Tab-separated table of N, CA and C in Angstrom:
chain	number	residue	atom	x	y	z
A	1	MET	N	0.511	-1.301	-0.274
A	1	MET	CA	-0.073	-0.087	-0.081
A	1	MET	C	0.737	1.291	0.090
A	2	LEU	N	0.551	2.425	-0.599
A	2	LEU	CA	1.543	3.144	-1.078
A	2	LEU	C	0.956	4.410	0.465
A	3	GLY	N	0.371	4.451	0.851
A	3	GLY	CA	-0.531	4.939	1.693
A	3	GLY	C	-1.189	6.223	1.996
A	4	ALA	N	-1.828	6.714	0.526
A	4	ALA	CA	-2.595	7.756	0.467
A	4	ALA	C	-3.934	6.564	-0.188
A	5	ASP	N	-4.882	7.280	0.064
A	5	ASP	CA	-6.370	6.853	-0.268
A	5	ASP	C	-6.637	7.742	-1.386
A	6	ALA	N	-6.397	9.401	-1.683
A	6	ALA	CA	-6.646	10.005	-3.028
A	6	ALA	C	-5.612	10.914	-2.516
A	7	VAL	N	-5.031	11.684	-3.780
A	7	VAL	CA	-4.274	12.396	-3.843
A	7	VAL	C	-4.375	13.579	-4.859
A	8	MET	N	-4.819	14.611	-4.876
A	8	MET	CA	-5.051	15.647	-5.667
A	8	MET	C	-6.048	15.166	-6.706
A	9	VAL	N	-7.372	14.788	-6.090
A	9	VAL	CA	-8.594	14.732	-6.786
A	9	VAL	C	-9.584	15.670	-6.678
A	10	GLY	N	-9.521	16.715	-5.172
A	10	GLY	CA	-10.678	17.834	-5.027
A	10	GLY	C	-10.079	18.612	-6.250
A	11	CYS	N	-9.392	19.012	-6.148
A	11	CYS	CA	-9.067	20.613	-7.178
A	11	CYS	C	-9.427	20.233	-8.794
A	12	PRO	N	-9.047	18.663	-9.012
A	12	PRO	CA	-9.311	18.958	-11.008
A	12	PRO	C	-11.145	18.419	-10.351
A	13	ALA	N	-11.811	18.042	-9.562
A	13	ALA	CA	-13.310	17.820	-9.614
A	13	ALA	C	-13.812	19.033	-9.412
A	14	LEU	N	-13.184	19.980	-8.328
A	14	LEU	CA	-13.786	21.487	-8.456
A	14	LEU	C	-13.447	22.010	-9.357
A	15	TRP	N	-12.653	22.136	-10.493
A	15	TRP	CA	-12.537	22.693	-11.653
A	15	TRP	C	-14.183	22.315	-12.646
A	16	GLY	N	-14.086	21.237	-12.770
A	16	GLY	CA	-15.110	20.613	-13.340
A	16	GLY	C	-16.178	20.697	-13.276
A	17	LEU	N	-16.340	21.018	-11.596
A	17	LEU	CA	-17.909	21.331	-10.865
A	17	LEU	C	-18.120	23.086	-11.760
A	18	VAL	N	-16.991	23.930	-11.484
A	18	VAL	CA	-17.179	25.401	-11.993
A	18	VAL	C	-17.334	25.484	-13.698
A	19	HIS	N	-16.927	24.553	-14.041
A	19	HIS	CA	-16.658	24.795	-15.659
A	19	HIS	C	-18.211	24.131	-16.202
A	20	SER	N	-18.511	22.872	-15.703
A	20	SER	CA	-19.645	22.148	-16.339
A	20	SER	C	-20.714	22.101	-15.254
A	21	GLY	N	-20.535	22.251	-14.115
A	21	GLY	CA	-21.410	21.169	-13.177
A	21	GLY	C	-21.281	19.624	-13.006
A	22	ALA	N	-22.523	19.574	-12.371
A	22	ALA	CA	-21.898	17.632	-12.453
A	22	ALA	C	-21.652	16.989	-13.161
A	23	GLU	N	-21.641	17.039	-14.065
A	23	GLU	CA	-21.651	16.816	-15.536
A	23	GLU	C	-19.505	17.126	-15.637
A	24	GLY	N	-19.453	18.017	-15.758
A	24	GLY	CA	-17.762	18.359	-15.526
A	24	GLY	C	-17.214	17.542	-14.523
A	25	VAL	N	-17.902	17.353	-13.742
A	25	VAL	CA	-17.388	16.596	-12.679
A	25	VAL	C	-17.216	15.115	-12.646
A	26	ALA	N	-17.938	14.514	-13.712
A	26	ALA	CA	-18.211	13.016	-14.251
A	26	ALA	C	-17.135	12.937	-15.433
A	27	ASP	N	-16.847	14.042	-15.715
A	27	ASP	CA	-15.735	14.298	-17.143
A	27	ASP	C	-14.483	14.091	-16.456
A	28	VAL	N	-14.366	14.710	-15.156
A	28	VAL	CA	-13.044	15.180	-14.795
A	28	VAL	C	-13.086	13.596	-13.876
A	29	LEU	N	-13.805	13.017	-13.291
A	29	LEU	CA	-13.374	11.993	-12.796
A	29	LEU	C	-13.454	10.859	-13.823
A	30	ARG	N	-14.032	10.733	-14.913
A	30	ARG	CA	-13.636	9.487	-16.171
A	30	ARG	C	-12.478	10.020	-16.699
A	31	LEU	N	-11.832	11.130	-16.616
A	31	LEU	CA	-10.581	11.097	-17.263
A	31	LEU	C	-9.632	10.410	-16.639
A	32	LEU	N	-9.550	11.025	-15.145
A	32	LEU	CA	-8.594	10.528	-14.297
A	32	LEU	C	-8.831	8.742	-14.105
A	33	MET	N	-9.893	8.459	-13.893
A	33	MET	CA	-10.074	6.781	-14.142
A	33	MET	C	-9.090	6.189	-15.342
A	34	GLY	N	-9.286	7.020	-16.196
A	34	GLY	CA	-9.004	6.398	-18.111
A	34	GLY	C	-7.667	6.162	-17.456
A	35	GLU	N	-6.713	7.572	-17.079
A	35	GLU	CA	-5.182	8.009	-16.817
A	35	GLU	C	-4.671	7.043	-15.591
A	36	PHE	N	-5.602	6.493	-14.502
A	36	PHE	CA	-5.253	5.447	-13.895
A	36	PHE	C	-4.828	3.684	-14.386
A	37	GLU	N	-6.044	4.009	-14.632
A	37	GLU	CA	-6.040	2.168	-15.768
A	37	GLU	C	-4.971	2.025	-16.553
A	38	GLU	N	-4.658	3.699	-17.543
A	38	GLU	CA	-3.449	2.965	-18.723
A	38	GLU	C	-2.167	3.456	-17.522
A	39	VAL	N	-2.132	3.571	-15.927
A	39	VAL	CA	-0.987	3.526	-15.434
A	39	VAL	C	-0.842	2.501	-14.646
A	40	MET	N	-1.556	1.832	-14.276
A	40	MET	CA	-2.016	0.285	-14.102
A	40	MET	C	-1.654	-0.716	-15.320
A	41	ALA	N	-2.282	-0.711	-16.175
A	41	ALA	CA	-1.798	-1.327	-17.779
A	41	ALA	C	-0.112	-1.350	-17.949
A	42	LEU	N	0.510	-0.375	-17.891
A	42	LEU	CA	1.918	-0.056	-17.967
A	42	LEU	C	2.880	-0.919	-17.189
A	43	MET	N	2.379	-0.388	-15.853
A	43	MET	CA	2.977	-1.296	-14.972
A	43	MET	C	2.442	-2.715	-14.502
A	44	GLY	N	2.023	-3.053	-15.507
A	44	GLY	CA	1.682	-4.481	-15.410
A	44	GLY	C	0.619	-4.812	-13.801
A	45	ALA	N	-0.281	-3.921	-13.566
A	45	ALA	CA	-0.824	-4.009	-12.419
A	45	ALA	C	-1.990	-4.088	-13.085
A	46	PRO	N	-2.339	-5.616	-12.711
A	46	PRO	CA	-4.416	-5.808	-13.168
A	46	PRO	C	-5.213	-4.915	-12.109
A	47	THR	N	-4.491	-5.054	-10.473
A	47	THR	CA	-5.531	-4.401	-10.023
A	47	THR	C	-4.744	-3.223	-8.852
A	48	VAL	N	-5.366	-2.728	-8.393
A	48	VAL	CA	-4.928	-1.402	-7.184
A	48	VAL	C	-3.498	-2.237	-6.302
A	49	ALA	N	-4.077	-3.901	-5.620
A	49	ALA	CA	-3.178	-4.372	-4.712
A	49	ALA	C	-2.608	-4.932	-5.242
A	50	ASP	N	-2.075	-5.023	-6.887
A	50	ASP	CA	-0.852	-5.458	-7.386
A	50	ASP	C	0.415	-4.527	-7.569
A	51	PHE	N	-0.230	-3.003	-7.407
A	51	PHE	CA	1.428	-2.176	-7.017
A	51	PHE	C	2.096	-2.868	-6.201
A	52	GLU	N	3.139	-2.415	-6.749
A	52	GLU	CA	4.221	-2.517	-6.218
A	52	GLU	C	5.348	-1.208	-5.542
A	53	ARG	N	5.493	-1.286	-4.195
A	53	ARG	CA	6.832	-0.085	-3.884
A	53	ARG	C	7.618	0.807	-4.848
A	54	SER	N	8.452	-0.864	-5.415
A	54	SER	CA	9.402	-0.851	-6.337
A	54	SER	C	9.110	0.028	-7.505
A	55	GLY	N	7.852	-0.228	-8.334
A	55	GLY	CA	7.495	0.851	-9.075
A	55	GLY	C	7.220	2.528	-8.860
A	56	VAL	N	7.252	2.696	-7.451
A	56	VAL	CA	7.294	4.055	-7.167
A	56	VAL	C	8.374	4.633	-7.287
A	57	VAL	N	8.912	5.730	-8.474
A	57	VAL	CA	9.806	6.768	-8.876
A	57	VAL	C	10.255	7.792	-8.126
A	58	LEU	N	10.848	8.525	-7.241
A	58	LEU	CA	10.701	9.919	-6.724
A	58	LEU	C	11.519	10.401	-7.260
A	59	PRO	N	10.960	11.784	-7.155
A	59	PRO	CA	11.952	13.115	-8.193
A	59	PRO	C	13.804	12.756	-8.107
A	60	GLY	N	14.254	13.018	-8.993
A	60	GLY	CA	15.558	12.878	-9.135
A	60	GLY	C	15.725	11.609	-9.638
A	61	GLY	N	15.113	10.349	-9.835
A	61	GLY	CA	14.831	9.065	-10.295
A	61	GLY	C	15.175	8.097	-9.293
A	62	ALA	N	15.444	7.992	-7.506
A	62	ALA	CA	15.449	7.413	-6.826
A	62	ALA	C	14.138	6.890	-6.484
A	63	HIS	N	14.190	5.671	-6.288
A	63	HIS	CA	13.278	4.577	-6.281
A	63	HIS	C	12.591	4.781	-4.632
A	64	PHE	N	11.697	3.947	-4.584
A	64	PHE	CA	11.208	4.083	-2.890
A	64	PHE	C	11.642	3.014	-2.286
A	65	SER	N	11.709	3.044	-0.826
A	65	SER	CA	12.586	2.123	-0.265
A	65	SER	C	11.710	2.387	0.917
A	66	PRO	N	11.007	1.339	1.462
A	66	PRO	CA	10.281	1.183	2.807
A	66	PRO	C	11.630	1.648	4.132
């Protein structure tokens, strides 16, 4: 587990709300979900539980280590 349930989802959802109301929020969340699914596929993780810390790269190229 990476330690966060949701990171930086609130701001884009609010932008969608301001721009297009409830449909804007739905559009933003669909976009985020699509991007997350793409990352999962690129990492070879069929489910969120399959993510591994070794796949996390920090700024500067360092890998996450517990």
